[in-house]
mmCIF file of C-alpha atoms in Angstrom:
data_model
loop_
_atom_site.group_PDB
_atom_site.id
_atom_site.type_symbol
_atom_site.label_atom_id
_atom_site.label_comp_id
_atom_site.label_asym_id
_atom_site.label_seq_id
_atom_site.Cartn_x
_atom_site.Cartn_y
_atom_site.Cartn_z
ATOM 1 C CA MET A 1 -22.802 -3.993 -24.549
ATOM 2 C CA ALA A 2 -21.518 -6.611 -22.102
ATOM 3 C CA CYS A 3 -17.971 -7.927 -22.356
ATOM 4 C CA CYS A 4 -17.726 -11.497 -23.662
ATOM 5 C CA VAL A 5 -14.334 -11.936 -22.017
ATOM 6 C CA SER A 6 -13.399 -10.429 -18.681
ATOM 7 C CA ILE A 7 -10.338 -8.248 -19.198
ATOM 8 C CA THR A 8 -10.010 -7.850 -15.431
ATOM 9 C CA ALA A 9 -9.972 -11.603 -14.838
ATOM 10 C CA PHE A 10 -7.369 -11.988 -17.593
ATOM 11 C CA CYS A 11 -5.187 -9.286 -15.997
ATOM 12 C CA ASP A 12 -5.595 -10.907 -12.594
ATOM 13 C CA ARG A 13 -4.360 -14.243 -13.953
ATOM 14 C CA TYR A 14 -1.517 -12.500 -15.757
ATOM 15 C CA TYR A 15 -0.274 -10.761 -12.595
ATOM 16 C CA SER A 16 -0.464 -14.017 -10.674
ATOM 17 C CA ALA A 17 1.631 -15.623 -13.413
ATOM 18 C CA VAL A 18 4.169 -12.795 -13.069
ATOM 19 C CA PHE A 19 4.501 -13.586 -9.360
ATOM 20 C CA ALA A 20 4.835 -17.313 -10.000
ATOM 21 C CA SER A 21 7.434 -16.828 -12.729
ATOM 22 C CA ALA A 22 9.456 -14.655 -10.314
ATOM 23 C CA GLY A 23 9.841 -17.630 -7.983
ATOM 24 C CA LEU A 24 7.036 -16.835 -5.545
ATOM 25 C CA ARG A 25 4.370 -19.282 -4.426
ATOM 26 C CA SER A 26 0.777 -18.628 -3.432
ATOM 27 C CA SER A 27 -0.557 -19.917 -0.109
ATOM 28 C CA ALA A 28 -3.349 -19.306 2.366
ATOM 29 C CA VAL A 29 -2.100 -18.925 5.931
ATOM 30 C CA ALA A 30 -4.652 -19.744 8.631
ATOM 31 C CA LEU A 31 -4.380 -17.818 11.890
ATOM 32 C CA ALA A 32 -5.749 -18.854 15.283
ATOM 33 C CA ASP A 33 -8.728 -16.465 15.246
ATOM 34 C CA GLY A 34 -10.115 -17.902 12.000
ATOM 35 C CA THR A 35 -8.465 -15.259 9.840
ATOM 36 C CA SER A 36 -7.047 -16.488 6.536
ATOM 37 C CA VAL A 37 -4.344 -14.431 4.833
ATOM 38 C CA HIS A 38 -3.275 -14.997 1.260
ATOM 39 C CA LEU A 39 0.490 -14.716 0.894
ATOM 40 C CA TRP A 40 3.047 -14.752 -1.890
ATOM 41 C CA SER A 41 6.393 -15.943 -0.547
ATOM 42 C CA PRO A 42 9.698 -17.308 -1.900
ATOM 43 C CA ILE A 43 9.751 -20.931 -2.977
ATOM 44 C CA SER A 44 13.313 -21.206 -1.646
ATOM 45 C CA PRO A 45 13.987 -18.453 0.924
ATOM 46 C CA ASP A 46 17.551 -17.952 2.100
ATOM 47 C CA PRO A 47 17.625 -15.673 5.165
ATOM 48 C CA SER A 48 21.361 -16.297 5.646
ATOM 49 C CA THR A 49 22.275 -14.451 2.448
ATOM 50 C CA ARG A 50 19.138 -12.528 1.424
ATOM 51 C CA ARG A 51 17.169 -9.808 3.208
ATOM 52 C CA SER A 52 13.467 -10.346 3.853
ATOM 53 C CA LEU A 53 11.263 -7.555 2.514
ATOM 54 C CA VAL A 54 7.500 -7.301 3.091
ATOM 55 C CA LEU A 55 5.454 -5.382 0.498
ATOM 56 C CA ILE A 56 2.047 -4.155 1.690
ATOM 57 C CA HIS A 57 -0.510 -2.892 -0.812
ATOM 58 C CA GLY A 58 -3.066 -0.122 -0.513
ATOM 59 C CA PHE A 59 -6.763 0.142 -1.343
ATOM 60 C CA GLY A 60 -7.783 -0.951 -4.825
ATOM 61 C CA ALA A 61 -6.899 -4.215 -6.512
ATOM 62 C CA SER A 62 -5.104 -7.077 -4.803
ATOM 63 C CA ALA A 63 -1.389 -7.138 -4.055
ATOM 64 C CA THR A 64 -0.391 -8.666 -7.394
ATOM 65 C CA TRP A 65 -1.693 -5.678 -9.363
ATOM 66 C CA GLN A 66 0.193 -3.184 -7.210
ATOM 67 C CA TRP A 67 3.560 -4.925 -6.831
ATOM 68 C CA ALA A 68 4.106 -6.861 -10.082
ATOM 69 C CA PRO A 69 6.436 -4.198 -11.599
ATOM 70 C CA TYR A 70 8.780 -4.455 -8.599
ATOM 71 C CA LEU A 71 9.395 -8.174 -8.255
ATOM 72 C CA ARG A 72 12.291 -8.991 -10.541
ATOM 73 C CA SER A 73 14.303 -5.865 -9.751
ATOM 74 C CA LEU A 74 14.008 -6.391 -5.985
ATOM 75 C CA ILE A 75 14.718 -10.115 -6.216
ATOM 76 C CA ARG A 76 17.803 -9.457 -8.351
ATOM 77 C CA ALA A 77 18.937 -6.943 -5.724
ATOM 78 C CA GLY A 78 19.019 -9.716 -3.118
ATOM 79 C CA PHE A 79 15.627 -9.579 -1.407
ATOM 80 C CA ASP A 80 13.350 -12.425 -0.403
ATOM 81 C CA LEU A 81 9.869 -10.970 -0.956
ATOM 82 C CA TYR A 82 6.777 -11.572 1.153
ATOM 83 C CA VAL A 83 3.600 -10.066 -0.293
ATOM 84 C CA PRO A 84 0.334 -10.526 1.657
ATOM 85 C CA ASP A 85 -3.176 -9.537 0.718
ATOM 86 C CA LEU A 86 -4.552 -7.470 3.588
ATOM 87 C CA ILE A 87 -7.782 -8.614 5.226
ATOM 88 C CA PHE A 88 -10.800 -8.233 2.878
ATOM 89 C CA PHE A 89 -8.542 -7.812 -0.158
ATOM 90 C CA GLY A 90 -7.583 -10.499 -2.650
ATOM 91 C CA GLY A 91 -7.835 -13.898 -1.000
ATOM 92 C CA SER A 92 -7.755 -12.735 2.636
ATOM 93 C CA PHE A 93 -10.713 -12.623 5.011
ATOM 94 C CA SER A 94 -11.579 -12.784 8.704
ATOM 95 C CA PRO A 95 -14.623 -13.427 10.903
ATOM 96 C CA SER A 96 -13.330 -10.824 13.365
ATOM 97 C CA PRO A 97 -15.311 -7.585 13.740
ATOM 98 C CA ASP A 98 -12.061 -5.664 14.312
ATOM 99 C CA ARG A 99 -11.433 -3.236 11.453
ATOM 100 C CA SER A 100 -8.453 -1.341 12.898
ATOM 101 C CA ASP A 101 -5.066 -0.933 11.277
ATOM 102 C CA TYR A 102 -3.686 -2.641 14.396
ATOM 103 C CA PHE A 103 -5.690 -5.761 13.525
ATOM 104 C CA GLN A 104 -4.324 -5.720 9.992
ATOM 105 C CA ALA A 105 -0.810 -5.302 11.402
ATOM 106 C CA ARG A 106 -1.176 -8.161 13.883
ATOM 107 C CA SER A 107 -2.506 -10.393 11.098
ATOM 108 C CA VAL A 108 0.532 -9.681 8.910
ATOM 109 C CA ILE A 109 2.833 -10.291 11.885
ATOM 110 C CA GLY A 110 1.067 -13.609 12.523
ATOM 111 C CA VAL A 111 1.631 -14.641 8.911
ATOM 112 C CA LEU A 112 5.320 -13.755 9.084
ATOM 113 C CA ASP A 113 5.617 -15.740 12.316
ATOM 114 C CA SER A 114 4.001 -18.746 10.653
ATOM 115 C CA VAL A 115 6.494 -18.763 7.765
ATOM 116 C CA GLY A 116 9.505 -18.150 10.006
ATOM 117 C CA VAL A 117 10.414 -14.571 9.094
ATOM 118 C CA THR A 118 12.100 -13.012 12.115
ATOM 119 C CA ARG A 119 13.685 -9.792 10.810
ATOM 120 C CA PHE A 120 12.462 -7.873 7.812
ATOM 121 C CA GLY A 121 12.094 -4.567 6.052
ATOM 122 C CA LEU A 122 8.734 -2.997 5.246
ATOM 123 C CA VAL A 123 7.367 -1.159 2.221
ATOM 124 C CA GLY A 124 3.782 0.075 2.465
ATOM 125 C CA VAL A 125 1.818 2.138 -0.028
ATOM 126 C CA SER A 126 -1.143 4.331 1.004
ATOM 127 C CA TYR A 127 -3.373 2.249 3.342
ATOM 128 C CA GLY A 128 -0.587 -0.332 3.377
ATOM 129 C CA GLY A 129 1.626 2.412 4.820
ATOM 130 C CA PHE A 130 -0.760 2.801 7.761
ATOM 131 C CA VAL A 131 -0.486 -0.932 8.391
ATOM 132 C CA SER A 132 3.296 -0.850 7.956
ATOM 133 C CA TYR A 133 3.545 1.955 10.503
ATOM 134 C CA ARG A 134 1.673 -0.160 13.058
ATOM 135 C CA ILE A 135 3.868 -3.184 12.327
ATOM 136 C CA ALA A 136 6.974 -1.057 12.888
ATOM 137 C CA GLU A 137 5.452 0.207 16.128
ATOM 138 C CA LEU A 138 4.619 -3.318 17.359
ATOM 139 C CA CYS A 139 7.839 -5.006 16.165
ATOM 140 C CA LYS A 140 10.559 -2.566 17.130
ATOM 141 C CA GLU A 141 13.304 -5.210 17.220
ATOM 142 C CA ARG A 142 12.222 -7.121 14.118
ATOM 143 C CA VAL A 143 11.668 -4.349 11.582
ATOM 144 C CA GLU A 144 14.971 -3.089 10.180
ATOM 145 C CA ARG A 145 13.775 -0.183 8.043
ATOM 146 C CA THR A 146 10.493 1.160 6.725
ATOM 147 C CA VAL A 147 9.433 2.782 3.450
ATOM 148 C CA LEU A 148 6.127 4.656 3.489
ATOM 149 C CA ILE A 149 4.701 5.620 0.085
ATOM 150 C CA CYS A 150 1.959 8.285 0.072
ATOM 151 C CA ALA A 151 0.813 7.051 3.465
ATOM 152 C CA GLY A 152 -1.149 9.777 5.264
ATOM 153 C CA VAL A 153 -0.590 8.374 8.750
ATOM 154 C CA CYS A 154 -0.441 11.910 10.184
ATOM 155 C CA LEU A 155 -3.981 12.803 9.168
ATOM 156 C CA GLU A 156 -6.632 13.742 11.712
ATOM 157 C CA ASP A 157 -10.366 13.256 11.416
ATOM 158 C CA THR A 158 -10.757 17.058 11.509
ATOM 159 C CA ASP A 159 -8.708 17.345 8.295
ATOM 160 C CA LEU A 160 -11.715 16.176 6.289
ATOM 161 C CA ALA A 161 -14.003 18.940 7.503
ATOM 162 C CA SER A 162 -11.233 21.536 7.187
ATOM 163 C CA GLY A 163 -10.984 20.991 3.425
ATOM 164 C CA LEU A 164 -7.568 19.326 3.238
ATOM 165 C CA PHE A 165 -9.038 16.473 1.176
ATOM 166 C CA VAL A 166 -11.351 16.280 -1.824
ATOM 167 C CA VAL A 167 -13.940 14.556 0.403
ATOM 168 C CA SER A 168 -15.438 15.959 3.579
ATOM 169 C CA ASP A 169 -16.465 12.814 5.457
ATOM 170 C CA VAL A 170 -15.810 9.068 5.705
ATOM 171 C CA SER A 171 -18.843 8.034 3.660
ATOM 172 C CA GLN A 172 -17.654 10.130 0.714
ATOM 173 C CA ALA A 173 -14.183 8.602 1.050
ATOM 174 C CA ALA A 174 -15.697 5.100 0.950
ATOM 175 C CA GLU A 175 -17.745 5.909 -2.158
ATOM 176 C CA LEU A 176 -14.559 7.030 -3.880
ATOM 177 C CA LEU A 177 -12.066 4.401 -2.653
ATOM 178 C CA VAL A 178 -14.476 1.471 -2.854
ATOM 179 C CA PRO A 179 -16.295 2.480 -6.055
ATOM 180 C CA GLN A 180 -19.507 0.687 -6.915
ATOM 181 C CA ARG A 181 -20.449 2.830 -9.927
ATOM 182 C CA PRO A 182 -18.487 3.636 -13.104
ATOM 183 C CA LYS A 183 -18.713 7.360 -12.373
ATOM 184 C CA LYS A 184 -16.907 6.923 -9.045
ATOM 185 C CA LEU A 185 -14.199 4.716 -10.531
ATOM 186 C CA ARG A 186 -13.526 7.295 -13.236
ATOM 187 C CA GLU A 187 -13.288 9.980 -10.537
ATOM 188 C CA LEU A 188 -10.847 7.831 -8.574
ATOM 189 C CA VAL A 189 -8.574 7.216 -11.551
ATOM 190 C CA LYS A 190 -8.521 10.907 -12.449
ATOM 191 C CA LEU A 191 -7.795 11.783 -8.831
ATOM 192 C CA THR A 192 -4.925 9.353 -8.306
ATOM 193 C CA PHE A 193 -3.044 9.635 -11.618
ATOM 194 C CA VAL A 194 -1.371 12.747 -12.996
ATOM 195 C CA ARG A 195 -1.901 11.358 -16.486
ATOM 196 C CA PRO A 196 -4.963 9.105 -16.309
ATOM 197 C CA PRO A 197 -5.864 6.933 -19.307
ATOM 198 C CA ARG A 198 -7.511 8.997 -22.016
ATOM 199 C CA VAL A 199 -9.992 6.239 -22.769
ATOM 200 C CA MET A 200 -11.731 4.182 -20.082
ATOM 201 C CA PRO A 201 -14.348 2.005 -21.802
ATOM 202 C CA SER A 202 -17.498 1.444 -19.773
ATOM 203 C CA CYS A 203 -17.217 -2.258 -20.539
ATOM 204 C CA PHE A 204 -13.861 -2.521 -18.781
ATOM 205 C CA ILE A 205 -14.857 -0.246 -15.894
ATOM 206 C CA GLN A 206 -17.986 -2.243 -15.090
ATOM 207 C CA ASP A 207 -16.008 -5.476 -15.388
ATOM 208 C CA TYR A 208 -13.348 -4.155 -12.999
ATOM 209 C CA ILE A 209 -15.933 -3.063 -10.431
ATOM 210 C CA GLN A 210 -17.666 -6.439 -10.591
ATOM 211 C CA ILE A 211 -14.475 -8.420 -10.011
ATOM 212 C CA MET A 212 -12.357 -6.112 -7.853
ATOM 213 C CA CYS A 213 -14.743 -3.884 -5.911
ATOM 214 C CA THR A 214 -17.872 -5.814 -4.973
ATOM 215 C CA ASP A 215 -16.449 -8.455 -2.624
ATOM 216 C CA PHE A 216 -16.294 -7.218 0.977
ATOM 217 C CA ALA A 217 -17.346 -3.706 -0.082
ATOM 218 C CA GLN A 218 -19.068 -3.100 3.266
ATOM 219 C CA GLU A 219 -16.078 -4.362 5.214
ATOM 220 C CA LYS A 220 -13.699 -2.130 3.238
ATOM 221 C CA GLY A 221 -15.890 0.860 4.055
ATOM 222 C CA GLU A 222 -15.669 -0.132 7.711
ATOM 223 C CA LEU A 223 -11.861 -0.270 7.415
ATOM 224 C CA LEU A 224 -11.893 3.360 6.269
ATOM 225 C CA GLU A 225 -14.258 4.372 9.044
ATOM 226 C CA ALA A 226 -12.048 2.723 11.670
ATOM 227 C CA LEU A 227 -8.971 4.347 10.156
ATOM 228 C CA ILE A 228 -10.280 7.917 10.176
ATOM 229 C CA THR A 229 -12.925 8.279 12.891
ATOM 230 C CA ASN A 230 -11.543 10.008 16.001
ATOM 231 C CA ARG A 231 -8.003 9.844 14.603
ATOM 232 C CA LYS A 232 -5.675 12.341 16.323
ATOM 233 C CA PHE A 233 -2.166 13.211 15.199
ATOM 234 C CA SER A 234 -1.191 13.672 18.847
ATOM 235 C CA ASP A 235 -1.886 9.959 19.440
ATOM 236 C CA LEU A 236 0.547 8.814 16.746
ATOM 237 C CA PRO A 237 3.708 7.292 18.264
ATOM 238 C CA LYS A 238 7.125 7.822 16.725
ATOM 239 C CA ILE A 239 8.487 4.686 15.142
ATOM 240 C CA THR A 240 12.164 4.159 15.821
ATOM 241 C CA GLN A 241 13.305 2.492 12.598
ATOM 242 C CA PRO A 242 15.008 4.539 9.856
ATOM 243 C CA THR A 243 12.179 5.555 7.549
ATOM 244 C CA LEU A 244 12.061 6.639 3.919
ATOM 245 C CA ILE A 245 9.001 8.701 2.979
ATOM 246 C CA LEU A 246 8.166 8.710 -0.740
ATOM 247 C CA TRP A 247 5.418 11.001 -2.032
ATOM 248 C CA GLY A 248 3.942 12.039 -5.350
ATOM 249 C CA GLU A 249 4.325 15.794 -5.720
ATOM 250 C CA GLN A 250 0.764 16.119 -7.065
ATOM 251 C CA ASP A 251 -0.951 13.699 -4.662
ATOM 252 C CA LYS A 252 -4.606 14.761 -4.346
ATOM 253 C CA VAL A 253 -5.689 11.892 -2.068
ATOM 254 C CA PHE A 254 -3.118 12.535 0.663
ATOM 255 C CA PRO A 255 -1.781 16.040 -0.042
ATOM 256 C CA LEU A 256 1.892 16.836 0.375
ATOM 257 C CA GLU A 257 1.152 18.581 3.673
ATOM 258 C CA LEU A 258 0.798 15.123 5.250
ATOM 259 C CA ALA A 259 4.253 14.134 4.008
ATOM 260 C CA LEU A 260 5.744 17.245 5.590
ATOM 261 C CA ARG A 261 3.906 16.517 8.846
ATOM 262 C CA LEU A 262 5.315 12.996 8.903
ATOM 263 C CA LYS A 263 8.843 14.209 8.218
ATOM 264 C CA ARG A 264 8.583 16.704 11.098
ATOM 265 C CA HIS A 265 7.129 13.987 13.331
ATOM 266 C CA LEU A 266 9.930 11.472 12.690
ATOM 267 C CA GLU A 267 12.623 14.193 12.556
ATOM 268 C CA GLU A 268 16.195 13.085 11.805
ATOM 269 C CA ASN A 269 15.179 9.433 11.700
ATOM 270 C CA SER A 270 13.505 9.942 8.332
ATOM 271 C CA GLN A 271 14.126 11.138 4.790
ATOM 272 C CA LEU A 272 11.460 12.579 2.519
ATOM 273 C CA VAL A 273 11.757 12.207 -1.248
ATOM 274 C CA ILE A 274 9.160 13.940 -3.401
ATOM 275 C CA ILE A 275 8.588 12.383 -6.813
ATOM 276 C CA LYS A 276 7.845 14.902 -9.552
ATOM 277 C CA GLU A 277 5.091 14.462 -12.149
ATOM 278 C CA ALA A 278 3.351 11.851 -9.991
ATOM 279 C CA GLY A 279 0.199 11.691 -7.912
ATOM 280 C CA HIS A 280 -1.150 9.325 -5.284
ATOM 281 C CA ALA A 281 -0.611 6.327 -7.565
ATOM 282 C CA VAL A 282 3.111 7.096 -7.678
ATOM 283 C CA ASN A 283 3.924 3.395 -7.215
ATOM 284 C CA LEU A 284 2.167 2.700 -10.534
ATOM 285 C CA GLU A 285 3.121 5.914 -12.358
ATOM 286 C CA LYS A 286 6.819 5.833 -11.450
ATOM 287 C CA PRO A 287 7.672 2.221 -10.524
ATOM 288 C CA LYS A 288 11.286 2.444 -11.722
ATOM 289 C CA ASP A 289 11.974 5.546 -9.644
ATOM 290 C CA ILE A 290 10.246 4.135 -6.570
ATOM 291 C CA CYS A 291 12.095 0.825 -6.917
ATOM 292 C CA LYS A 292 15.462 2.579 -7.178
ATOM 293 C CA HIS A 293 14.776 4.527 -3.992
ATOM 294 C CA ILE A 294 13.693 1.368 -2.161
ATOM 295 C CA LYS A 295 16.826 -0.517 -3.161
ATOM 296 C CA ALA A 296 19.135 2.391 -2.329
ATOM 297 C CA PHE A 297 17.527 2.844 1.082
ATOM 298 C CA PHE A 298 17.677 -0.795 2.140
ATOM 299 C CA LEU A 299 21.055 -1.475 0.627
ATOM 300 C CA GLU A 300 22.405 1.758 2.145
ATOM 301 C CA SER A 301 23.586 3.119 -1.185
ATOM 302 C CA SER A 302 23.916 6.796 -1.890
ATOM 303 C CA SER A 303 20.674 8.704 -2.402
ATOM 304 C CA ILE A 304 19.085 8.441 -5.813
ATOM 305 C CA HIS A 305 17.481 11.543 -7.217
ATOM 306 C CA THR A 306 15.935 10.238 -10.430
ATOM 307 C CA ASN A 307 12.908 12.418 -11.110
ATOM 308 C CA GLY A 308 12.650 13.383 -7.478
ATOM 309 C CA HIS A 309 14.242 15.533 -4.827
ATOM 310 C CA SER A 310 15.027 15.040 -1.164
ATOM 311 C CA VAL A 311 13.784 17.179 1.696
#
């Protein structure tokens, strides 16, 4: 039976209201190449007394769904928050055929330039971590510190065929991460959460797919293809900013091996914290723990070990 009221649309409005009530405003930033990036930014930024922090979402719903639990705690801690929707997510789009993580990074940099943000910290989750890594690479002097959450930037295209992941090629990854059928969305939820919802009504699942997964589905698949095809770990540069790596201990999308690779790659310039009883969706399963680690890292407090351990 069809839903009379869209639960997904209601949730989307609710999360937007959460952002607005936290003192953030919604805007569309037009870039020179015709790209339009939707951005949440402070109504009254104060770079003289508050640190600028950019939060970059991963695949799935728009930025509001992924970062709503973090806003008030980070704002109270003294951060001015800038939260973009990446290209082909939320309200962002582009006529450019470029699907690389570099293009996403340059688009975010262009948005920050347009709103006058010169120095900032970065927090990126999953695909947003790939983009954050490129921003840190391109803006060595502007990025102060970086937090990468379950971001498998050290993967190689050969890892798929070798069995490291639950999928063996890019097309299977796209079917899972850009689900167009209820069966695939259920698989994704079970894969990313340690404790997935016991009940997932078909009504809600179909509604979610219709609103969150159908727009730019082809383009999102192309983003994945560009991200993985011919990717070589040996080509990955070392970013120079202090980096905090946060990872769900039971991540099945980007297994823990990729976290260990990244820690070895960045060496002493990084810290790895593994969050127990959490999977790939650690930012949604353990938002309080993740938020505490983010604040401690940027505010240079002592390490926090709530439900996690350092490596």
